[in-house]
Coordinates of C-alpha atoms in Angstrom, one line a residue:
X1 CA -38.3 29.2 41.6
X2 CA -38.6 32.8 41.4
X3 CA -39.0 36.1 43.2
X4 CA -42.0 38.3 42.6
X5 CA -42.4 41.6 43.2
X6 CA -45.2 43.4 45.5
X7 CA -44.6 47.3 44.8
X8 CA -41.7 47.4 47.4
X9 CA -38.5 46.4 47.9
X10 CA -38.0 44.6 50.8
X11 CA -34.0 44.1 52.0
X12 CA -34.4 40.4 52.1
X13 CA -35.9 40.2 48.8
X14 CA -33.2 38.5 47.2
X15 CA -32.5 35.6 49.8
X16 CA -35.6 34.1 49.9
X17 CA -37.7 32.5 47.4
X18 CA -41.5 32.7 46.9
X19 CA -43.1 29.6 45.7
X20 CA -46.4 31.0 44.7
X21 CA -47.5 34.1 43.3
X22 CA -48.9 36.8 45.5
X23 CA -51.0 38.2 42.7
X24 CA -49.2 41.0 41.9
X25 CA -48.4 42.1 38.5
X26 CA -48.6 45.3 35.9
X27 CA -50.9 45.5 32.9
X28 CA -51.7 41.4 33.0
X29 CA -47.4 40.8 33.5
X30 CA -46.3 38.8 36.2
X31 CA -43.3 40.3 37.9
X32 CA -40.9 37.7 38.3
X33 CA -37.5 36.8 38.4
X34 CA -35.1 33.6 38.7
X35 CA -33.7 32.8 41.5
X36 CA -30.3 32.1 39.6
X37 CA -30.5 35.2 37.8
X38 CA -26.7 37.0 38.4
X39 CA -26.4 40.4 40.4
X40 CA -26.5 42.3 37.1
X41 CA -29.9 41.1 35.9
X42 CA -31.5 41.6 39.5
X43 CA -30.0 44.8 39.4
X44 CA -31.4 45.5 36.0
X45 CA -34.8 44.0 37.0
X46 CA -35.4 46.5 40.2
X47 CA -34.1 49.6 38.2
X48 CA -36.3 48.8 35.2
X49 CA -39.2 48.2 37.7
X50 CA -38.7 51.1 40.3
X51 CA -42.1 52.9 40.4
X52 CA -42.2 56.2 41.2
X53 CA -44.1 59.1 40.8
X54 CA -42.8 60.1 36.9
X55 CA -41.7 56.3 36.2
X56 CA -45.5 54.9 36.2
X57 CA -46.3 56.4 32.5
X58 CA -43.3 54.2 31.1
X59 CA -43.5 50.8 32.9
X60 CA -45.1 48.7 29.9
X61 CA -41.5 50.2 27.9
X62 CA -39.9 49.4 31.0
X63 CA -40.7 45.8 31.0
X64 CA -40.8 44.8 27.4
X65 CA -36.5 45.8 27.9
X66 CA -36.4 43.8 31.0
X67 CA -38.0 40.6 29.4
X68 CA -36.1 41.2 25.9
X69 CA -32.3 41.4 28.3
X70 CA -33.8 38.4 30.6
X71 CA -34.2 36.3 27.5
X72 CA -30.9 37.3 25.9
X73 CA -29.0 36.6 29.0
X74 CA -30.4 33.7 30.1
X75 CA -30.3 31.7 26.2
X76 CA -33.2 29.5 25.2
X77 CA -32.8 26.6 27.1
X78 CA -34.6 28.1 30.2
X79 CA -38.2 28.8 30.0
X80 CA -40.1 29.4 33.2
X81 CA -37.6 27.7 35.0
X82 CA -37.7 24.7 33.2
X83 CA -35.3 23.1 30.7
X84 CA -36.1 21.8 27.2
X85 CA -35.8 18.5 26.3
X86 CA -34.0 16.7 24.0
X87 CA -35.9 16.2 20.6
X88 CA -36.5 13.9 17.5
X89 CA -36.1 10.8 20.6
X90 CA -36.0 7.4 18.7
X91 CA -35.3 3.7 19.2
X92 CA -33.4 1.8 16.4
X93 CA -31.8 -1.4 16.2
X94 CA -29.4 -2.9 13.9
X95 CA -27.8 -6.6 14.1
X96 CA -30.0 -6.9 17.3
X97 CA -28.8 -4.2 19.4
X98 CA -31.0 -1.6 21.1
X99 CA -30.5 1.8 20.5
X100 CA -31.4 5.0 21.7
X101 CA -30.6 8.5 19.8
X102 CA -32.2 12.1 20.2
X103 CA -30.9 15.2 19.2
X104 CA -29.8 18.2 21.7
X105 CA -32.1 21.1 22.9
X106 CA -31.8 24.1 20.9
X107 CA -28.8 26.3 21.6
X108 CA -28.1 23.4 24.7
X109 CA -26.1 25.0 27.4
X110 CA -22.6 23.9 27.8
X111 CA -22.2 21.0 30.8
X112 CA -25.8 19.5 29.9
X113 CA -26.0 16.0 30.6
X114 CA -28.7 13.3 29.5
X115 CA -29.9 10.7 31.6
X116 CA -32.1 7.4 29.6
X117 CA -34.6 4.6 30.8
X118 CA -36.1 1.5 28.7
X119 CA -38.7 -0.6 29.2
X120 CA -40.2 -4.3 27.9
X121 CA -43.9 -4.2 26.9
X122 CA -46.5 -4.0 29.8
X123 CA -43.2 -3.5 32.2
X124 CA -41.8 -0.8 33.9
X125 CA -39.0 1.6 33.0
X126 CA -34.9 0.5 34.3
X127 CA -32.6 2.8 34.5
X128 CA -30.3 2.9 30.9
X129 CA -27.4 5.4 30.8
X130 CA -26.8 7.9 33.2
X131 CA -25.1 11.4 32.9
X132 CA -23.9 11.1 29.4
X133 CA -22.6 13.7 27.5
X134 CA -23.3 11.6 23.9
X135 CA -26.6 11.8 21.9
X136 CA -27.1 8.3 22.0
X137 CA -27.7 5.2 24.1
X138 CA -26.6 1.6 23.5
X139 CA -29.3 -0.2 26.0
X140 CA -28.5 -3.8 24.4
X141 CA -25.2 -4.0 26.5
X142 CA -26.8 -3.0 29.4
X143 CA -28.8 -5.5 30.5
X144 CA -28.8 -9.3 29.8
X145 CA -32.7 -9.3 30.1
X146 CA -33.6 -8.2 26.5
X147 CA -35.1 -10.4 24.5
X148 CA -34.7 -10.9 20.3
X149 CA -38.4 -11.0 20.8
X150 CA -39.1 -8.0 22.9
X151 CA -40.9 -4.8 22.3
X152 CA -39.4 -2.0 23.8
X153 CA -39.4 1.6 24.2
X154 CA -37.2 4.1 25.7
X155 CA -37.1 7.7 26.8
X156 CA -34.2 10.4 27.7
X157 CA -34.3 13.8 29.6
X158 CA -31.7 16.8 29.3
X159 CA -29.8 17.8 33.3
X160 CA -27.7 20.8 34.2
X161 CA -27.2 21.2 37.3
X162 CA -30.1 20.3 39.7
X163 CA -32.4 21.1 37.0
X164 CA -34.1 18.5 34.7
X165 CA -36.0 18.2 31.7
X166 CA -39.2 16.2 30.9
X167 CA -38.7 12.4 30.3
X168 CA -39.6 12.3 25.9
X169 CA -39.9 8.7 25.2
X170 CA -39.4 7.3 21.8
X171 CA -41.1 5.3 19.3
X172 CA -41.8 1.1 19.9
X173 CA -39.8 -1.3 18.7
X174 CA -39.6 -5.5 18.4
X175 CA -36.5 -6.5 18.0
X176 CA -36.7 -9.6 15.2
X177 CA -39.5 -7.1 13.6
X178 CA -37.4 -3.7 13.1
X179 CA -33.8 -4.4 13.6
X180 CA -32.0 -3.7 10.5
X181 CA -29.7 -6.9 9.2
X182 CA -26.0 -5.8 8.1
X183 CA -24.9 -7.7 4.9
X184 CA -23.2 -11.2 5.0
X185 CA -19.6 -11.9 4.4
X186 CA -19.0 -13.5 1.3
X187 CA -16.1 -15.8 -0.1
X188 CA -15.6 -16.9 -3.6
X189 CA -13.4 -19.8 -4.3
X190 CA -12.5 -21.0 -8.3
X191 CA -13.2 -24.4 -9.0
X192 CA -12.7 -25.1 -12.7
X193 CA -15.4 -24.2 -14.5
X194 CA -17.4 -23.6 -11.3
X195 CA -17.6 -21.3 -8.5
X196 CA -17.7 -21.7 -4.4
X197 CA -19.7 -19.2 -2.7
X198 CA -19.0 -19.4 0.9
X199 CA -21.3 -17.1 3.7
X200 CA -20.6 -15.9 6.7
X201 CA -23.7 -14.4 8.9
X202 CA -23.1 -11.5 10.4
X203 CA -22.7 -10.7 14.0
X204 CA -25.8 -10.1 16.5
X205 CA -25.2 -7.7 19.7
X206 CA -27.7 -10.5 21.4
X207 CA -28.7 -14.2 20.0
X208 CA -27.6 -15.3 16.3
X209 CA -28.9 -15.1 13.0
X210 CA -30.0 -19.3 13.0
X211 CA -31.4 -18.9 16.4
X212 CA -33.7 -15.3 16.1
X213 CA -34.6 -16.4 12.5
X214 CA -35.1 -20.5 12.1
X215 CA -36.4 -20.1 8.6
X216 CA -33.5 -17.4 7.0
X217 CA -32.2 -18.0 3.7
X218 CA -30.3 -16.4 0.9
X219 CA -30.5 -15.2 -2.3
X220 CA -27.7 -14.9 -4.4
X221 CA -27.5 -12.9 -7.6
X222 CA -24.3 -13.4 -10.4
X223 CA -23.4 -12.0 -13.6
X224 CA -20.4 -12.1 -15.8
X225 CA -18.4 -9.2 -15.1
X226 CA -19.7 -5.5 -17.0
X227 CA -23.2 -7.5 -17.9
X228 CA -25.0 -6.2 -14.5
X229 CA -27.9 -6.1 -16.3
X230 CA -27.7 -9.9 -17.5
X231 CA -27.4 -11.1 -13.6
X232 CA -29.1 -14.3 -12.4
X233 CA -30.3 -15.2 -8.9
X234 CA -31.0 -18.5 -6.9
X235 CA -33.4 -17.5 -3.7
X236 CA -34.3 -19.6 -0.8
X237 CA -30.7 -21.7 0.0
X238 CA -30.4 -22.2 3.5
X239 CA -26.9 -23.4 3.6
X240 CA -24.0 -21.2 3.3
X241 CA -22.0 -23.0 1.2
X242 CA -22.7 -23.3 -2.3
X243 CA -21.5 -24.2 -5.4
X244 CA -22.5 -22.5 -8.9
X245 CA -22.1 -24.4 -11.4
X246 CA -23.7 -23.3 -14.7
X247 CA -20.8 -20.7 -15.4
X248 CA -19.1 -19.8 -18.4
X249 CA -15.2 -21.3 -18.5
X250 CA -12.7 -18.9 -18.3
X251 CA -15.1 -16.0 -17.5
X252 CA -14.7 -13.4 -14.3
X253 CA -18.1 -13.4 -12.3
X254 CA -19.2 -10.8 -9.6
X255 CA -22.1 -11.9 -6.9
X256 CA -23.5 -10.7 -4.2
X257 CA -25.7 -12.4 -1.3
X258 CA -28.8 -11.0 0.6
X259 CA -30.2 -12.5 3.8
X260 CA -34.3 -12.7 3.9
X261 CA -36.3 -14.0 6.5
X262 CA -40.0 -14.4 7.0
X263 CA -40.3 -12.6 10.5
X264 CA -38.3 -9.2 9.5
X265 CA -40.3 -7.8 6.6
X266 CA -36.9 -6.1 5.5
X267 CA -33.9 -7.5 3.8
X268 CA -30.4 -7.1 4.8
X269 CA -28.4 -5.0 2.6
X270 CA -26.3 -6.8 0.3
X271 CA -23.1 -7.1 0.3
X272 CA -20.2 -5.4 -1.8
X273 CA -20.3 -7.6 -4.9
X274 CA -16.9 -9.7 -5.0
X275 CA -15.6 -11.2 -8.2
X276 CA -13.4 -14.4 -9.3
X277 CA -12.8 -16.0 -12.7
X278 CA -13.5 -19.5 -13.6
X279 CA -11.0 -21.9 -15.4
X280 CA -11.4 -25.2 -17.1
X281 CA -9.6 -27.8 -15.3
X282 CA -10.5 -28.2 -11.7
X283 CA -8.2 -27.5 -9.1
X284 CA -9.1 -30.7 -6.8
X285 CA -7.2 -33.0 -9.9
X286 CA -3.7 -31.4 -9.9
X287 CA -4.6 -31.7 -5.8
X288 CA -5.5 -35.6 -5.8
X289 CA -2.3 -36.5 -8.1
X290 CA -0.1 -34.3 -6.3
X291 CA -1.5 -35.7 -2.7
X292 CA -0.7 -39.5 -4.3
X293 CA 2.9 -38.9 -5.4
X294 CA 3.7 -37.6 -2.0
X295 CA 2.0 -39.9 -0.4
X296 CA 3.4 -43.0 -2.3
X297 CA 6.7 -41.2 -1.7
X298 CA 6.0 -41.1 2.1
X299 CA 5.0 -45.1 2.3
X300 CA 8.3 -46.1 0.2
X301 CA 10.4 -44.4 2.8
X302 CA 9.0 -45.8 5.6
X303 CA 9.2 -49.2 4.0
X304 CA 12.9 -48.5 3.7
X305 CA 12.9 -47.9 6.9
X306 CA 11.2 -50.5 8.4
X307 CA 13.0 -52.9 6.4
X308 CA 16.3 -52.0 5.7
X309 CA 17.4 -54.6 7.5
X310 CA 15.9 -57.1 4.7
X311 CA 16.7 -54.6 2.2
X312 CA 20.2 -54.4 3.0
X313 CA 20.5 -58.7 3.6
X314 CA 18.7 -59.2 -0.1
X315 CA 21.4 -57.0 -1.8
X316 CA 24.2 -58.3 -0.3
X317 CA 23.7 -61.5 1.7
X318 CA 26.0 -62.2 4.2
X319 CA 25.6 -66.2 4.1
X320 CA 28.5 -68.7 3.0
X321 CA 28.9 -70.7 0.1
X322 CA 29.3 -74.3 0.7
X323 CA 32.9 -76.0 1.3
X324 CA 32.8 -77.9 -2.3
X325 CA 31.9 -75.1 -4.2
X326 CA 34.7 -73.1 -2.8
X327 CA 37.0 -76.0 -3.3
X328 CA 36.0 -76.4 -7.2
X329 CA 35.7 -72.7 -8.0
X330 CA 39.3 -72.3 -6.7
X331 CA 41.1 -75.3 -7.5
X332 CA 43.7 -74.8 -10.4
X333 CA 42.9 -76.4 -13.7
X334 CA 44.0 -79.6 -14.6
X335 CA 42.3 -80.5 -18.6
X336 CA 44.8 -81.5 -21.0
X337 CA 43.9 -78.7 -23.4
X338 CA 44.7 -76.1 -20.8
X339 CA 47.8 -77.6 -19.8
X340 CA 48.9 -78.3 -23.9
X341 CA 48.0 -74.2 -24.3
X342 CA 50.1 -73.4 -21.2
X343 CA 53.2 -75.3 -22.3
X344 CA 52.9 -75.1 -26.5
X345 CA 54.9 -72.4 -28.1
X346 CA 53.3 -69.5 -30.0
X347 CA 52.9 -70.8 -33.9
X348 CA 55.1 -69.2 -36.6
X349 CA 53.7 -66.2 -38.6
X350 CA 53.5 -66.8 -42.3
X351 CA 53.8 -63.6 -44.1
X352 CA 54.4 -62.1 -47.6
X353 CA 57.5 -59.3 -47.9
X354 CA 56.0 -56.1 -50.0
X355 CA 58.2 -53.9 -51.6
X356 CA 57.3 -50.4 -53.1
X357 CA 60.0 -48.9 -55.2
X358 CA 59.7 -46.2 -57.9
X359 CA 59.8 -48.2 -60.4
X360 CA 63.0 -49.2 -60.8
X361 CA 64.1 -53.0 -60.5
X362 CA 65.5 -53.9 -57.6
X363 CA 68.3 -56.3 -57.5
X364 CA 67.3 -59.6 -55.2
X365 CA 69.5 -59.4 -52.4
X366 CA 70.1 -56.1 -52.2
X367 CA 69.0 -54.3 -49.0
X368 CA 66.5 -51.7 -48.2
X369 CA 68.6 -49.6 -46.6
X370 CA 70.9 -48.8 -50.5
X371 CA 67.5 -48.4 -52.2
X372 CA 66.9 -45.5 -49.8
X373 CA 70.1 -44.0 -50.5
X374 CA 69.7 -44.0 -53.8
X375 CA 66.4 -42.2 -53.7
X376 CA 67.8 -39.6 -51.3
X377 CA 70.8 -38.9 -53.5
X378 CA 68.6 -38.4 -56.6
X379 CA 66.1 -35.9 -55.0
X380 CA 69.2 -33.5 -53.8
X381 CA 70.5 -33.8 -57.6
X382 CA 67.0 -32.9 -59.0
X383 CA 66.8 -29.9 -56.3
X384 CA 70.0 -28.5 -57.5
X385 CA 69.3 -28.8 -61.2
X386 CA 66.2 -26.4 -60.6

């Protein structure tokens, strides 16, 4: 909207404004001004463009300043009246989701706002996000109508104010065709001399891996740890366990696992290679003996519990012994040989008297007890002699 200028200056000049041009202008320049323009730059405009009768000769100076000052006031982002719109608009998708990016206007005014719209193929545009300050648009959790199989496209335009942009639409997109697949999580688990690689799909915005791509598979590439160069591969496994087997014992592997499918011409990124080391004895052995000593342990408790009862009864049986057994295991003895050993007295010892002397003769009859004496009476004499 602007005012245009028709040689005078009317007082209302500045409340009202004109819509079309009245054909006025100097040396092939329209006249014009904003209708937002501040007090300063309408000022500035009716000075610069005063005519009078010794101004006329420097009017074509006179408006090259007042365009030069309108454009520096004003910034960029105002042309004609109009904003610009965001630029470098583009749809992407990645694990499935539907995104919307663009970049902001050159030197964008503070407060500007960005409105977005999508649509399916052969459909009209919906309304996507709505006075957003962020250079980007996440139209997958805005509706629950797209499709895995869909081909959209998508368009954004800048807002301050009342004012608004043109609509810039983006590039096309189908979904299972361009979305960009995010690398699977991978487990290793050591078994003996072999290793368990374990996959984990990673997570779509809308649908599933299995379901969007029927006929995905893996490849998986291994090498022996520092020997990237050496690496094998297995392609086309559709499950997501697996077990490789032709390793090395007692050898540190690193692999890494890539999703391909026929629809999406691009592969998913692979993951971060993870490592483990093989042994030589399985695992699952020590596992199995370990699980059949506690479980043998387990059964013979509960067998002793059971039948402890039985147990108890077969160890020590509570059950009588019969009356003649009891009669003949206690009755006293009654033999002849026991009775001639309880009553015969003990037999006389036969022995042998030994004396040891020093070699002297010792008289028979004489006792022990003088022999002694004399032995003790000769070693005092001897100890005095010396």
């Amino acid at each position: 909207m602007f005012f245009i200028h028709t040689g005078q200056r009317p007082a209302d000049s500045f409340k009202a404004p004109v819509s079309e041009k009245e054909g006025v202008s100097f040396r092939g320049v329209p006249l014009l001004v904003p209708v937002n323009a501040n007090q300063e730059i309408r000022s500035l405009y009716w000075n610069t463009l005063r005519i009078g009768p010794t101004s006329l000769t420097d009017m074509s100076a006179a408006v090259c300043t007042f365009i030069l000052t309108f454009f520096t006031v004003l910034g960029p982002t105002v042309v004609s009246g109009v904003l610009s719109p965001p630029t470098n608009v583009r749809l992407t998708s990645y694990d499935m989701n539907l995104l919307l990016v663009w970049d902001s206007p050159d030197g964008a005014a503070s407060g500007l706002v960005y409105t977005t719209q999508y649509r399916a193929y052969l459909s009209d545009y919906r309304v996507g996000c709505v006075n957003i300050s962020s250079l980007e648009c996440d139209l997958s959790h805005l509706s629950s109508s797209i499709s895995e199989y869909g081909k959209y496209t998508g368009r954004v335009r800048a807002q301050l104010g009342t004012e608004s942009s043109a609509w810039m639409e983006s590039n096309q997109i189908t979904l299972d065709q361009d979305t960009i697949i995010s690398s699977p999580n991978v487990s290793l688990f050591s078994n003996g001399a072999a290793i368990e690689v374990s996959i984990k799909d990673p997570v779509f915005a809308i649908s599933a891996l299995r379901k969007a791509y029927h006929s995905a598979t893996y490849n998986i590439t291994y090498w022996k740890d520092g020997q990237m160069e050496k690496a094998r591969s297995t392609s086309n496994i559709q499950q997501n366990r697996v077990v490789l087997s032709d390793l090395d014992p007692w050898t540190k592997y690193c692999i890494q696992v890539q999703i391909n499918t026929k629809l999406n011409l691009n592969p998913s990124k692979p993951n971060t290679a993870v490592c483990a080391s093989t042994t030589t004895e399985a695992p699952w052995v020590a596992a199995i003996v370990t699980f059949a000593i506690v479980a043998v342990t387990v059964a013979l408790l509960v067998v002793a519990v059971v039948y402890r009862k039985r147990i108890t009864h077969f160890f020590c049986p509570k059950d009588l012994l019969p009356a003649h057994f009891k009669e003949y295991l206690l009755a006293p003895l009654n033999s002849a040989m026991y009775v001639a050993m309880c009553n015969s007295r003990p037999p006389d010892e036969i022995y042998n008297p030994i004396i040891v002397t020093d070699g002297r003769t010792v008289e028979e009859g004489q006792p022990l007890e003088a022999i002694g004496r004399s032995c003790s009476k000769q070693t005092d004499s001897t100890e005095i002699e010396a």
